[in-house]
GROMACS .gro file of C-alpha atoms in nm:
model
  254
    1UNK     CA    1  -2.056   4.862  -3.867
    2UNK     CA    2  -2.382   5.059  -3.830
    3UNK     CA    3  -2.498   5.370  -3.930
    4UNK     CA    4  -2.738   5.537  -3.716
    5UNK     CA    5  -2.916   5.853  -3.907
    6UNK     CA    6  -3.155   6.103  -3.727
    7UNK     CA    7  -3.323   6.333  -3.961
    8UNK     CA    8  -3.415   6.641  -3.788
    9UNK     CA    9  -3.587   6.953  -3.922
   10UNK     CA   10  -3.262   7.161  -3.920
   11UNK     CA   11  -2.982   6.889  -3.920
   12UNK     CA   12  -2.921   6.506  -4.035
   13UNK     CA   13  -2.689   6.378  -3.770
   14UNK     CA   14  -2.515   6.043  -3.837
   15UNK     CA   15  -2.329   5.846  -3.596
   16UNK     CA   16  -2.110   5.550  -3.687
   17UNK     CA   17  -2.102   5.240  -3.446
   18UNK     CA   18  -1.850   5.006  -3.445
   19UNK     CA   19  -1.991   4.716  -3.226
   20UNK     CA   20  -2.134   4.911  -2.919
   21UNK     CA   21  -1.874   5.211  -2.956
   22UNK     CA   22  -1.990   5.524  -3.112
   23UNK     CA   23  -1.686   5.598  -3.329
   24UNK     CA   24  -1.773   5.916  -3.513
   25UNK     CA   25  -2.063   6.159  -3.572
   26UNK     CA   26  -2.129   6.420  -3.854
   27UNK     CA   27  -2.395   6.662  -3.963
   28UNK     CA   28  -2.548   6.795  -4.274
   29UNK     CA   29  -2.795   7.035  -4.329
   30UNK     CA   30  -3.161   6.910  -4.376
   31UNK     CA   31  -3.303   7.190  -4.594
   32UNK     CA   32  -3.103   7.139  -4.879
   33UNK     CA   33  -3.276   6.916  -5.164
   34UNK     CA   34  -3.031   6.609  -5.239
   35UNK     CA   35  -3.047   6.329  -5.501
   36UNK     CA   36  -3.006   5.993  -5.391
   37UNK     CA   37  -2.661   5.991  -5.581
   38UNK     CA   38  -2.545   6.292  -5.371
   39UNK     CA   39  -2.665   6.124  -5.040
   40UNK     CA   40  -2.473   5.810  -5.140
   41UNK     CA   41  -2.159   5.973  -5.279
   42UNK     CA   42  -2.140   6.192  -4.966
   43UNK     CA   43  -2.160   5.892  -4.724
   44UNK     CA   44  -1.873   5.719  -4.928
   45UNK     CA   45  -1.657   6.004  -4.951
   46UNK     CA   46  -1.692   6.069  -4.574
   47UNK     CA   47  -1.600   5.672  -4.498
   48UNK     CA   48  -1.302   5.730  -4.777
   49UNK     CA   49  -1.157   6.004  -4.563
   50UNK     CA   50  -1.136   5.771  -4.271
   51UNK     CA   51  -0.956   5.480  -4.454
   52UNK     CA   52  -1.311   5.297  -4.474
   53UNK     CA   53  -1.524   5.194  -4.750
   54UNK     CA   54  -1.904   5.153  -4.803
   55UNK     CA   55  -1.866   4.749  -4.747
   56UNK     CA   56  -1.773   4.825  -4.391
   57UNK     CA   57  -2.133   4.946  -4.334
   58UNK     CA   58  -2.356   4.614  -4.264
   59UNK     CA   59  -2.636   4.805  -4.139
   60UNK     CA   60  -2.831   5.164  -4.127
   61UNK     CA   61  -3.116   5.250  -3.892
   62UNK     CA   62  -3.303   5.594  -3.956
   63UNK     CA   63  -3.525   5.825  -3.744
   64UNK     CA   64  -3.681   6.090  -3.921
   65UNK     CA   65  -3.945   6.379  -3.877
   66UNK     CA   66  -3.898   6.516  -4.240
   67UNK     CA   67  -4.071   6.270  -4.475
   68UNK     CA   68  -3.959   6.469  -4.804
   69UNK     CA   69  -3.599   6.351  -4.782
   70UNK     CA   70  -3.663   5.986  -4.702
   71UNK     CA   71  -3.718   5.860  -5.069
   72UNK     CA   72  -3.356   6.006  -5.182
   73UNK     CA   73  -3.197   5.939  -4.867
   74UNK     CA   74  -3.303   5.579  -4.844
   75UNK     CA   75  -3.225   5.521  -5.220
   76UNK     CA   76  -2.897   5.654  -5.187
   77UNK     CA   77  -2.836   5.418  -4.893
   78UNK     CA   78  -2.937   5.113  -5.108
   79UNK     CA   79  -2.766   5.225  -5.397
   80UNK     CA   80  -2.428   5.315  -5.265
   81UNK     CA   81  -2.395   5.127  -4.933
   82UNK     CA   82  -2.602   4.805  -5.033
   83UNK     CA   83  -2.811   4.793  -4.728
   84UNK     CA   84  -3.173   4.822  -4.669
   85UNK     CA   85  -3.216   5.055  -4.399
   86UNK     CA   86  -3.445   5.001  -4.094
   87UNK     CA   87  -3.676   5.300  -4.040
   88UNK     CA   88  -3.818   5.356  -3.686
   89UNK     CA   89  -4.198   5.359  -3.738
   90UNK     CA   90  -4.515   5.216  -3.582
   91UNK     CA   91  -4.459   4.871  -3.483
   92UNK     CA   92  -4.100   4.860  -3.417
   93UNK     CA   93  -3.983   4.680  -3.143
   94UNK     CA   94  -3.848   4.943  -2.891
   95UNK     CA   95  -3.935   4.815  -2.535
   96UNK     CA   96  -4.149   5.126  -2.469
   97UNK     CA   97  -4.506   5.118  -2.420
   98UNK     CA   98  -4.674   5.443  -2.572
   99UNK     CA   99  -4.942   5.496  -2.332
  100UNK     CA  100  -5.122   5.789  -2.494
  101UNK     CA  101  -5.462   5.791  -2.699
  102UNK     CA  102  -5.277   5.809  -3.036
  103UNK     CA  103  -4.933   5.616  -3.048
  104UNK     CA  104  -4.901   5.660  -3.418
  105UNK     CA  105  -4.895   6.040  -3.355
  106UNK     CA  106  -4.575   6.026  -3.171
  107UNK     CA  107  -4.269   6.159  -3.340
  108UNK     CA  108  -3.987   5.889  -3.390
  109UNK     CA  109  -3.723   6.143  -3.271
  110UNK     CA  110  -3.941   6.148  -2.945
  111UNK     CA  111  -3.969   5.777  -2.918
  112UNK     CA  112  -3.569   5.738  -3.005
  113UNK     CA  113  -3.509   5.961  -2.729
  114UNK     CA  114  -3.752   5.802  -2.458
  115UNK     CA  115  -3.583   5.469  -2.536
  116UNK     CA  116  -3.227   5.576  -2.490
  117UNK     CA  117  -3.319   5.779  -2.165
  118UNK     CA  118  -3.502   5.509  -2.040
  119UNK     CA  119  -3.279   5.241  -2.105
  120UNK     CA  120  -2.942   5.399  -2.014
  121UNK     CA  121  -3.064   5.618  -1.698
  122UNK     CA  122  -3.376   5.430  -1.585
  123UNK     CA  123  -3.734   5.567  -1.511
  124UNK     CA  124  -3.906   5.759  -1.425
  125UNK     CA  125  -3.741   6.020  -1.645
  126UNK     CA  126  -3.832   6.337  -1.844
  127UNK     CA  127  -3.639   6.336  -2.138
  128UNK     CA  128  -3.601   6.703  -2.318
  129UNK     CA  129  -3.460   6.744  -2.653
  130UNK     CA  130  -3.338   7.089  -2.766
  131UNK     CA  131  -3.406   7.104  -3.102
  132UNK     CA  132  -3.571   7.305  -3.362
  133UNK     CA  133  -3.878   7.236  -3.133
  134UNK     CA  134  -3.782   7.173  -2.766
  135UNK     CA  135  -3.974   6.844  -2.636
  136UNK     CA  136  -4.024   6.741  -2.276
  137UNK     CA  137  -4.133   6.373  -2.250
  138UNK     CA  138  -4.226   6.177  -1.933
  139UNK     CA  139  -4.133   5.803  -1.932
  140UNK     CA  140  -4.226   5.629  -1.595
  141UNK     CA  141  -4.117   5.307  -1.453
  142UNK     CA  142  -4.178   4.997  -1.656
  143UNK     CA  143  -4.120   5.196  -1.988
  144UNK     CA  144  -4.446   5.368  -2.006
  145UNK     CA  145  -4.420   5.675  -2.223
  146UNK     CA  146  -4.684   5.905  -2.040
  147UNK     CA  147  -4.697   6.256  -2.159
  148UNK     CA  148  -4.520   6.541  -2.347
  149UNK     CA  149  -4.473   6.892  -2.388
  150UNK     CA  150  -4.379   7.075  -2.709
  151UNK     CA  151  -4.255   7.440  -2.695
  152UNK     CA  152  -4.063   7.655  -2.963
  153UNK     CA  153  -3.688   7.587  -2.982
  154UNK     CA  154  -3.447   7.846  -2.831
  155UNK     CA  155  -3.318   7.943  -3.161
  156UNK     CA  156  -3.654   7.930  -3.337
  157UNK     CA  157  -3.778   8.157  -3.072
  158UNK     CA  158  -3.478   8.391  -3.084
  159UNK     CA  159  -3.535   8.432  -3.470
  160UNK     CA  160  -3.883   8.543  -3.434
  161UNK     CA  161  -3.765   8.811  -3.206
  162UNK     CA  162  -3.509   8.962  -3.489
  163UNK     CA  163  -3.733   8.887  -3.799
  164UNK     CA  164  -4.050   9.014  -3.644
  165UNK     CA  165  -3.906   9.371  -3.558
  166UNK     CA  166  -3.738   9.628  -3.794
  167UNK     CA  167  -3.424   9.736  -3.595
  168UNK     CA  168  -3.354   9.443  -3.344
  169UNK     CA  169  -3.035   9.276  -3.490
  170UNK     CA  170  -2.955   8.880  -3.500
  171UNK     CA  171  -2.775   8.800  -3.241
  172UNK     CA  172  -2.557   8.503  -3.083
  173UNK     CA  173  -2.741   8.309  -2.853
  174UNK     CA  174  -2.511   8.296  -2.549
  175UNK     CA  175  -2.528   8.366  -2.173
  176UNK     CA  176  -2.452   8.727  -2.100
  177UNK     CA  177  -2.266   8.825  -1.788
  178UNK     CA  178  -2.567   8.953  -1.631
  179UNK     CA  179  -2.924   8.980  -1.670
  180UNK     CA  180  -2.903   9.385  -1.610
  181UNK     CA  181  -2.816   9.450  -1.967
  182UNK     CA  182  -2.686   9.807  -2.091
  183UNK     CA  183  -2.728   9.755  -2.458
  184UNK     CA  184  -2.940   9.633  -2.734
  185UNK     CA  185  -2.756   9.285  -2.842
  186UNK     CA  186  -2.702   9.207  -2.458
  187UNK     CA  187  -3.050   9.274  -2.367
  188UNK     CA  188  -3.175   9.033  -2.616
  189UNK     CA  189  -2.918   8.782  -2.503
  190UNK     CA  190  -3.029   8.822  -2.141
  191UNK     CA  191  -3.394   8.784  -2.259
  192UNK     CA  192  -3.337   8.497  -2.478
  193UNK     CA  193  -3.117   8.312  -2.251
  194UNK     CA  194  -3.248   8.390  -1.896
  195UNK     CA  195  -3.597   8.359  -2.058
  196UNK     CA  196  -3.567   7.992  -2.180
  197UNK     CA  197  -3.390   7.891  -1.874
  198UNK     CA  198  -3.684   8.003  -1.655
  199UNK     CA  199  -3.938   7.837  -1.925
  200UNK     CA  200  -3.741   7.524  -1.917
  201UNK     CA  201  -3.741   7.494  -1.510
  202UNK     CA  202  -4.103   7.574  -1.489
  203UNK     CA  203  -4.208   7.317  -1.743
  204UNK     CA  204  -4.003   7.056  -1.553
  205UNK     CA  205  -4.147   7.155  -1.215
  206UNK     CA  206  -4.500   7.166  -1.338
  207UNK     CA  207  -4.459   6.815  -1.508
  208UNK     CA  208  -4.315   6.651  -1.171
  209UNK     CA  209  -4.601   6.832  -0.994
  210UNK     CA  210  -4.881   6.713  -1.187
  211UNK     CA  211  -4.741   6.361  -1.250
  212UNK     CA  212  -4.724   6.295  -0.891
  213UNK     CA  213  -4.432   6.058  -0.908
  214UNK     CA  214  -4.116   6.094  -0.690
  215UNK     CA  215  -3.776   6.055  -0.812
  216UNK     CA  216  -3.790   6.149  -1.157
  217UNK     CA  217  -3.458   6.194  -1.322
  218UNK     CA  218  -3.417   6.468  -1.607
  219UNK     CA  219  -3.226   6.418  -1.912
  220UNK     CA  220  -3.135   6.641  -2.167
  221UNK     CA  221  -2.994   6.654  -2.518
  222UNK     CA  222  -2.985   6.850  -2.841
  223UNK     CA  223  -2.851   7.161  -2.997
  224UNK     CA  224  -2.812   7.434  -2.739
  225UNK     CA  225  -2.908   7.189  -2.481
  226UNK     CA  226  -2.571   7.197  -2.295
  227UNK     CA  227  -2.593   7.579  -2.263
  228UNK     CA  228  -2.913   7.536  -2.083
  229UNK     CA  229  -2.811   7.211  -1.889
  230UNK     CA  230  -2.514   7.397  -1.766
  231UNK     CA  231  -2.693   7.678  -1.612
  232UNK     CA  232  -2.974   7.517  -1.443
  233UNK     CA  233  -3.009   7.242  -1.160
  234UNK     CA  234  -3.345   7.108  -1.298
  235UNK     CA  235  -3.163   6.906  -1.536
  236UNK     CA  236  -2.968   6.609  -1.384
  237UNK     CA  237  -2.759   6.471  -1.718
  238UNK     CA  238  -2.665   6.607  -2.051
  239UNK     CA  239  -2.587   6.356  -2.306
  240UNK     CA  240  -2.530   6.516  -2.648
  241UNK     CA  241  -2.542   6.177  -2.830
  242UNK     CA  242  -2.871   6.053  -2.664
  243UNK     CA  243  -3.066   6.008  -3.003
  244UNK     CA  244  -2.804   5.817  -3.189
  245UNK     CA  245  -2.758   5.584  -2.872
  246UNK     CA  246  -3.136   5.536  -2.875
  247UNK     CA  247  -3.116   5.440  -3.256
  248UNK     CA  248  -2.845   5.175  -3.161
  249UNK     CA  249  -3.054   5.037  -2.885
  250UNK     CA  250  -3.370   5.023  -3.102
  251UNK     CA  251  -3.151   4.855  -3.383
  252UNK     CA  252  -3.005   4.595  -3.113
  253UNK     CA  253  -3.370   4.495  -3.023
  254UNK     CA  254  -3.481   4.402  -3.391
   0.00000   0.00000   0.00000
């Protein structure tokens, strides 16, 4: 079986693949400093409660945008799962041509999402990942990674609102019944939610206009992405496990 691990700024997301099937997923926080033993024991304990053992894992692939966790994470995997993990990095086989001036600057998470969106849903495609930052990447027909946009994530933007003001409270990010709010909390929710819908729709519209490419699909994933995708016609598909599926596709290409 394969462990596919996506190390993001907020969470580490892990998927367990049995052949082509994604059997289980789980998350842990990225911000906590852990030793290699803590990572390794966590993975072993997680397998144990599902009546599996470490020997059942014969491969691991990792995409990471947080370099300082990688030594402990990879060491824990080698020590406890007895597997040398594949790391998504420049030079790895992906089937995607990174047609930007500095391909090595592209984050591995964006590359993995591009692979999954293009391989599963076809191109041309705009793939959006609603994470700590929200990324919009355009993959053209033929698998050419053409361009990308980066904006603050919805939770990051919302936290700046209450952390940067003296009286505004921390709020749940959700869709209010109406934009015509009558109280502080609802007015903040309306501003955060509808404001983010507006920026998402405009960025997609502008990317389509400037690319001058017809029939571009829009595929979204990540965190609060479903909340956004369910409330706009600009997003065609929401796939919660897009990144993990991309890691499995990249592993298969090696």
